[in-house]
Amino acid sequence: MTDTPQFAPGFAMNKRELLSLIGKSAGAGAMLMAMAPLNQAHASTFTGPIKLDGGAKGKSVLVLGAGVAGMVAALELSRAGYEVKVLEYNPRVGGRAWTIKGGDTFTELGGATQTCEFAEGNYINPGPWRIPTEHGGLIHYCQELGVALEPFQQNNYNAYLHSTSAFGGQPQRYKTIQADYYGHVSELLAKAVNQNALNDAVTAEDAEILLESLRSWGALDSNMRYVRSAESARRRGWSKGPGGGLTAEPIPSDPLDISTVLKSGMWRNIGTHLSNEHQHAIFQPVGGMGQIAAGFDRAVGHLIRLNSKVTAISQDDSGVTVDYMDTRTEERLSARADYCICTIPLSVLAQIPLNVNAPLAAAIKAVPYRPSVKIGLEFKRRFWEQDEQIFGGITSTNLPISQISYPSYGYGSRGPGVLLGAYTGGAMSYELTGQSPAQRVQRAVDWGAQIHPQYREEFMNGISVGWHRVPWTLGCFGMWSEESRATHYRNLCEIDGRFMVAGEHASYIGGWIEGAITSSLDVIERLHQRVQAG
Amino acid sequence: MTAKTPLAALAAVTLALSGALAAGADAQTAPASPVGADADSTAASTTISGPTGADVYANVCAACHMPDAMGAVGAGFYPALANNPRLLGSRYPAYIVVKGMNGMPPMADMLDDQQIADVVNYVRTNFGNDYPGPISPTEIAALR
Ligand SMILES: Cc1cc2nc3c(=O)[nH]c(=O)nc-3n(C[C@H](O)[C@H](O)[C@H](O)COP(=O)(O)OP(=O)(O)OC[C@H]3O[C@@H](n4cnc5c(N)ncnc54)[C@H](O)[C@@H]3O)c2cc1C
């Protein structure tokens, strides 16, 4: 199907036409779904809906944790006929797939409780927030569960690059830096070609093509120079843009010189947007990541017992017993099933008594959890749109906040707007996590005001999540090293008697929901084979 | 804090730009993962933990063990370092800070020998702990 025969040049066209027809009649969502059978859309190991044929032989499965990994297992296993029950610590499903809106409260470890004050319609995703095209498994479940997706602006050419040590701390538009970097590099390369410096590497014929491509890529003039011109202004921005009437004539801008561009270090940010996960198109659920939780809740919510803190897991020859505590009544309870799929983050699981073989026990203790802090800030108006023409996307900075992400929804609304005012990793996350929620917000406002002075006037309120203070993950996600992968990864994923692990941590797509999904599908497939084998 | 400490060095590098930080963060997971995790696209750090054991405690340990060292309990827990008899010997806490423990990341790349010695000596003589025999940076180096 995917092989396009040489003698049928029209085939690819036809396929595209078919897709665009579907796109026209049924919207972009239907188009993505239609692409799946043509086997083009998936770049993770997800190859299409799982098929668990042959019946469940009357077996039961206890799933621990109602994040995406746990709920995928519950959905597919219950469909295949298994008797499924899920135990979840939180009073809600979704785990890290979570959205905070006005009126929501969050109590972190240490006891600080924040109540979100955002206006109606505003929200922040404290954990996952974007869905790459590559993540076919997640997109599949969104479509199946009726979770509407919309574009997430990743790379906005009009957003800023900011460094306290370049341009006197003045933010630069992304498009300006990219145009000047590409322009100067092409000019240099063109010089090298014309001075025959690349004769060893390219033939004379290819050198011709290379020069033409450099002119196109770098917006060079007819002399192969990157200079002030209409061509360069069309990329980097005009000094005065084109318009209509008597004031219509555009004025090109002056490119930065190459030394300034190189020394600014801002070229580093170009690479960030080039990785598979950050290439457009990227999506977000309409209304926030919590909509993914809501979608699964509609499908498997009846199988889930909330407010249930797992305290011990023990397996024997005939099944698995799980002790848990009702967090509201403190009642001690237990549940039993033929098998147990555990999606509890390893940071927490490492602390729960569990009888498994030594290699799995060692693997569970081998994965430290990464720090991260996200801070949502609400402002009286969307000054980034109104004053600076930034609609969604990300400003990058060397300040501790690391980035400012503008909302990819509600463009042009006149009411209060919420942006992501900090998304940190590394050492700074520990420092911020160690402070009170109010201090974190205050510092994010102080730092952000260096890029957007409007912060001072327009700030209303904020909310922060330091992931090491999240009571049910003790961190952002599992960090594998090359060594720990080699020693422990396979042991973590092997089924141990009647107990098995799934989740983000049991994948090569760590820190992404797609990892949770593909890990869950992988383990239930192996479990089902074992049940079939009897 | 001198510019020679790893934290300061990291901070100096990160002053260049957040992309550098993203690359640093990638390095934590990239060798073992074909993809950088979402959060790897964020900057790693800028400001520096202060020079004393108390500063390192506040800027690193307090995130999990809490500013008063009382720990916390949710679905999982952070152990209290306050009034903790396991801090009697200096090597146990020093080893954990260097190598990590379960969800607690190893701090060996983030803190230098002096900082680790300082923070271990700090927790062993504060928060209701009063244990003799401070550990030296040389002993920390031997644990790495
Ligand atoms: C800051 C941040 C940014 C991210 N960005 C993205 C992104 O943009 N895109 C993306 O795809 N992914 C992103 N991720 C990763 C994504 O959130 C995870 O990979 C995914 O949600 C993990 O799903 P899971 O089911 O494995 O774990 P979880 O969602 O954590 O589910 C585990 C469940 O177990 C429960 N539990 C824990 N302890 C117990 C207990 N003792 N008893 C009972 N239940 C318990 C928890 O409450 C939780 O519901 C991000 C994560 C973070 C933190």
XYZ file of N, CA, C and O in Angstrom, chain A residues 66-159:
376
model
N -4.399 5.809 37.688
C -5.294 6.162 36.582
C -4.746 7.354 35.819
O -5.452 8.325 35.541
N -3.452 7.298 35.480
C -2.908 8.215 34.485
C -3.242 7.639 33.116
O -4.018 6.683 32.996
N -2.637 8.196 32.074
C -2.962 7.713 30.727
C -2.547 6.246 30.558
O -3.302 5.443 30.002
N -1.382 5.849 31.097
C -0.938 4.462 30.949
C -1.958 3.508 31.570
O -2.349 2.505 30.959
N -2.394 3.813 32.779
C -3.344 2.949 33.469
C -4.692 2.897 32.759
O -5.314 1.831 32.651
N -5.128 4.033 32.252
C -6.461 4.065 31.630
C -6.454 3.424 30.239
O -7.453 2.851 29.819
N -5.336 3.490 29.540
C -5.231 2.750 28.267
C -5.333 1.252 28.546
O -6.069 0.525 27.865
N -4.615 0.784 29.583
C -4.677 -0.636 29.936
C -6.105 -1.020 30.307
O -6.629 -2.052 29.852
N -6.752 -0.184 31.119
C -8.118 -0.490 31.560
C -9.072 -0.547 30.364
O -9.907 -1.457 30.256
N -8.923 0.401 29.463
C -9.826 0.470 28.303
C -9.666 -0.763 27.422
O -10.642 -1.448 27.094
N -8.433 -1.073 27.055
C -8.222 -2.162 26.095
C -8.471 -3.537 26.735
O -8.995 -4.443 26.090
N -8.083 -3.706 27.980
C -8.287 -5.007 28.626
C -9.768 -5.259 28.911
O -10.258 -6.385 28.742
N -10.489 -4.228 29.313
C -11.920 -4.445 29.567
C -12.629 -4.757 28.258
O -13.521 -5.607 28.203
N -12.210 -4.117 27.179
C -12.770 -4.428 25.862
C -12.526 -5.878 25.467
O -13.352 -6.508 24.822
N -11.345 -6.374 25.827
C -10.981 -7.736 25.457
C -11.667 -8.770 26.360
O -11.490 -9.964 26.169
N -12.402 -8.291 27.367
C -13.181 -9.208 28.198
C -12.639 -9.430 29.601
O -13.226 -10.160 30.398
N -11.525 -8.797 29.928
C -10.964 -8.962 31.280
C -11.830 -8.219 32.293
O -12.459 -7.202 31.979
N -11.798 -8.741 33.509
C -12.432 -8.021 34.608
C -11.386 -7.050 35.153
O -10.337 -7.475 35.636
N -11.652 -5.757 35.037
C -10.633 -4.746 35.351
C -11.097 -3.836 36.482
O -12.245 -3.399 36.522
N -10.168 -3.574 37.391
C -10.417 -2.560 38.424
C -9.175 -1.690 38.548
O -8.050 -2.182 38.502
N -9.374 -0.374 38.676
C -8.251 0.566 38.768
C -8.285 1.255 40.131
O -9.345 1.682 40.590
N -7.122 1.350 40.769
C -7.011 2.092 42.025
C -6.206 3.361 41.768
O -5.106 3.312 41.222
N -6.751 4.499 42.179
C -6.094 5.794 41.930
C -6.057 6.621 43.206
O -7.067 6.791 43.877
N -4.889 7.165 43.493
C -4.678 7.971 44.708
C -5.481 9.275 44.693
O -6.089 9.669 45.676
N -5.465 9.963 43.565
C -6.070 11.291 43.487
C -7.594 11.225 43.495
O -8.184 10.215 43.148
N -8.248 12.352 43.816
C -9.709 12.419 43.675
C -10.140 12.665 42.232
O -11.289 12.992 41.982
N -9.217 12.517 41.270
C -9.536 12.697 39.845
C -8.673 11.751 39.038
O -7.654 11.257 39.524
N -9.060 11.520 37.787
C -8.251 10.668 36.908
C -7.312 11.544 36.077
O -7.432 12.760 36.073
N -6.372 10.919 35.382
C -5.528 11.647 34.422
C -4.070 11.710 34.817
O -3.208 11.837 33.964
N -3.788 11.669 36.136
C -2.389 11.790 36.552
C -1.803 13.091 36.061
O -2.376 14.167 36.251
N -0.655 12.989 35.371
C 0.024 14.189 34.907
C -0.735 14.909 33.791
O -0.464 16.079 33.516
N -1.659 14.219 33.107
C -2.506 14.889 32.107
C -3.547 15.699 32.877
O -4.600 15.195 33.275
N -3.259 16.977 33.093
C -3.902 17.753 34.148
C -3.950 19.207 33.718
O -3.005 19.724 33.136
N -5.090 19.850 34.000
C -5.260 21.268 33.692
C -5.752 21.982 34.938
O -6.591 21.443 35.656
N -5.202 23.159 35.209
C -5.682 23.958 36.343
C -6.448 25.168 35.801
O -5.934 25.929 34.986
N -7.713 25.303 36.266
C -8.583 26.415 35.848
C -8.980 27.221 37.078
O -8.745 26.787 38.216
N -9.638 28.335 36.846
C -10.119 29.163 37.948
C -10.993 28.333 38.887
O -11.822 27.549 38.442
N -10.758 28.484 40.193
C -11.540 27.751 41.188
C -10.895 26.449 41.628
O -11.207 25.924 42.689
N -9.983 25.894 40.797
C -9.296 24.649 41.184
C -8.330 24.936 42.325
O -7.734 26.009 42.395
N -8.168 23.940 43.203
C -7.143 24.080 44.233
C -6.090 23.003 44.058
O -6.356 21.946 43.493
N -4.896 23.298 44.515
C -3.803 22.320 44.480
C -3.030 22.423 45.787
O -2.551 23.502 46.143
N -2.946 21.303 46.502
C -2.167 21.269 47.733
C -0.900 20.484 47.474
O -0.951 19.314 47.099
N 0.240 21.139 47.629
C 1.500 20.466 47.366
C 2.049 19.846 48.640
O 1.568 20.129 49.752
N 3.040 18.987 48.489
C 3.719 18.421 49.649
C 4.277 19.564 50.483
O 4.829 20.523 49.944
N 4.122 19.471 51.794
C 4.499 20.570 52.663
C 3.267 21.342 53.104
O 3.314 22.122 54.043
N 2.155 21.142 52.376
C 0.871 21.658 52.826
C 0.391 22.941 52.183
O -0.763 23.317 52.353
N 1.235 23.647 51.427
C 0.783 24.905 50.816
C -0.348 24.616 49.824
O -0.213 23.767 48.951
N -1.454 25.323 49.994
C -2.592 25.156 49.084
C -2.769 26.428 48.266
O -2.773 27.531 48.813
N -2.871 26.249 46.944
C -3.138 27.385 46.064
C -4.530 27.223 45.481
O -4.916 26.125 45.096
N -5.262 28.310 45.424
C -6.537 28.301 44.714
C -6.376 29.172 43.479
O -5.983 30.341 43.586
N -6.642 28.579 42.341
C -6.428 29.300 41.083
C -7.492 30.379 40.902
O -8.684 30.114 41.057
N -7.040 31.583 40.563
C -7.977 32.713 40.456
C -8.253 33.110 39.012
O -8.819 34.169 38.757
N -7.847 32.278 38.054
C -8.007 32.658 36.643
C -9.474 32.931 36.301
O -10.382 32.306 36.826
N -9.673 33.841 35.347
C -11.008 34.134 34.834
C -11.532 32.937 34.029
O -10.760 32.097 33.560
N -12.827 32.896 33.889
C -13.508 31.869 33.091
C -12.819 31.680 31.735
O -12.541 32.652 31.045
N -12.539 30.445 31.390
C -11.958 30.143 30.077
C -10.436 30.107 30.068
O -9.844 29.560 29.153
N -9.794 30.700 31.060
C -8.332 30.659 31.126
C -7.873 29.429 31.900
O -8.555 28.968 32.809
N -6.707 28.901 31.521
C -6.194 27.719 32.205
C -4.695 27.617 32.010
O -4.110 28.312 31.168
N -4.089 26.698 32.773
C -2.684 26.379 32.569
C -2.534 24.857 32.610
O -3.221 24.189 33.372
N -1.674 24.306 31.759
C -1.334 22.880 31.834
C -0.032 22.772 32.631
O 1.028 23.062 32.100
N -0.103 22.354 33.901
C 1.120 22.347 34.710
C 2.103 21.257 34.296
O 3.276 21.325 34.624
N 1.621 20.251 33.609
C 2.481 19.169 33.136
C 2.485 19.164 31.616
O 2.864 20.154 30.989
N 2.068 18.046 31.001
C 2.082 17.975 29.536
C 1.189 19.044 28.925
O 0.151 19.386 29.475
N 1.642 19.538 27.753
C 0.908 20.642 27.127
C 0.886 20.544 25.618
O 0.128 21.207 24.954
N 1.752 19.710 25.001
C 1.752 19.680 23.540
C 1.804 18.248 23.031
O 2.386 17.369 23.660
N 1.216 18.037 21.876
C 1.080 16.703 21.293
C 1.687 16.723 19.899
O 1.096 17.252 18.960
N 2.897 16.167 19.734
C 3.532 16.165 18.413
C 2.774 15.279 17.428
O 2.153 14.288 17.820
N 2.873 15.616 16.153
C 2.299 14.782 15.091
C 2.804 13.350 15.179
O 2.082 12.408 14.923
N 4.082 13.224 15.575
C 4.722 11.911 15.719
C 3.972 10.967 16.648
O 4.156 9.763 16.559
N 3.211 11.519 17.585
C 2.647 10.695 18.651
C 1.296 10.115 18.254
O 0.240 10.498 18.768
N 1.379 9.158 17.338
C 0.174 8.575 16.740
C -0.721 7.889 17.742
O -1.946 7.860 17.558
N -0.155 7.297 18.787
C -0.970 6.618 19.785
C -1.872 7.596 20.517
O -3.080 7.379 20.665
N -1.295 8.689 20.934
C -2.084 9.678 21.678
C -3.136 10.318 20.771
O -4.288 10.512 21.181
N -2.741 10.618 19.545
C -3.709 11.227 18.625
C -4.852 10.240 18.356
O -6.027 10.615 18.315
N -4.514 8.961 18.238
C -5.549 7.941 18.066
C -6.554 7.968 19.223
O -7.770 7.995 19.004
N -6.056 7.976 20.460
C -6.988 7.948 21.597
C -7.775 9.251 21.707
O -8.947 9.243 22.076
N -7.157 10.375 21.384
C -7.912 11.633 21.404
C -9.102 11.555 20.455
O -10.220 11.942 20.796
N -8.847 11.011 19.267
C -9.934 10.939 18.301
C -10.988 9.947 18.740
O -12.185 10.198 18.669
N -10.532 8.808 19.230
C -11.488 7.791 19.651
C -12.338 8.274 20.825
O -13.528 7.959 20.922
N -11.746 9.042 21.724
C -12.449 9.441 22.942
C -13.122 10.808 22.800
O -13.630 11.367 23.764
N -13.114 11.367 21.603
C -13.800 12.637 21.375
C -13.108 13.827 22.010
O -13.762 14.758 22.476
N -11.769 13.798 22.054
C -11.012 14.932 22.594
C -10.579 15.814 21.427
O -9.737 15.425 20.623
N -11.171 16.995 21.316
C -10.879 17.873 20.183
C -9.474 18.456 20.313
O -9.065 18.868 21.396
N -8.760 18.483 19.204
C -7.406 19.051 19.197
C -7.393 20.348 18.398
O -8.178 20.531 17.473
N -6.472 21.225 18.777
C -6.259 22.468 18.025
C -4.754 22.698 17.927
O -3.998 22.110 18.689
N -4.321 23.553 16.998
C -2.874 23.749 16.851
C -2.245 24.380 18.098
O -2.822 25.270 18.708
N -1.084 23.867 18.458
C -0.242 24.468 19.497
C 0.848 25.219 18.761
O 1.556 24.642 17.941
N 0.977 26.510 19.034
C 2.035 27.275 18.375
C 3.347 26.955 19.058
O 3.527 27.309 20.215
N 4.223 26.295 18.373
C 5.541 26.005 18.933
C 6.477 27.145 18.552
O 6.869 27.961 19.365
N 6.809 27.207 17.295
C 7.737 28.230 16.842
C 6.968 29.405 16.251
O 6.419 29.321 15.169
N 6.926 30.496 16.989
C 6.305 31.718 16.500
C 7.424 32.675 16.089
O 8.207 33.122 16.925
N 7.493 32.986 14.798
C 8.578 33.823 14.279
C 8.557 35.233 14.853
O 9.540 35.954 14.779
N 7.406 35.601 15.412
C 7.306 36.957 15.957
C 7.579 37.005 17.463
O 7.619 38.071 18.048
N 7.712 35.812 18.075
C 8.081 35.786 19.505
C 9.552 36.163 19.628
O 10.248 36.362 18.635
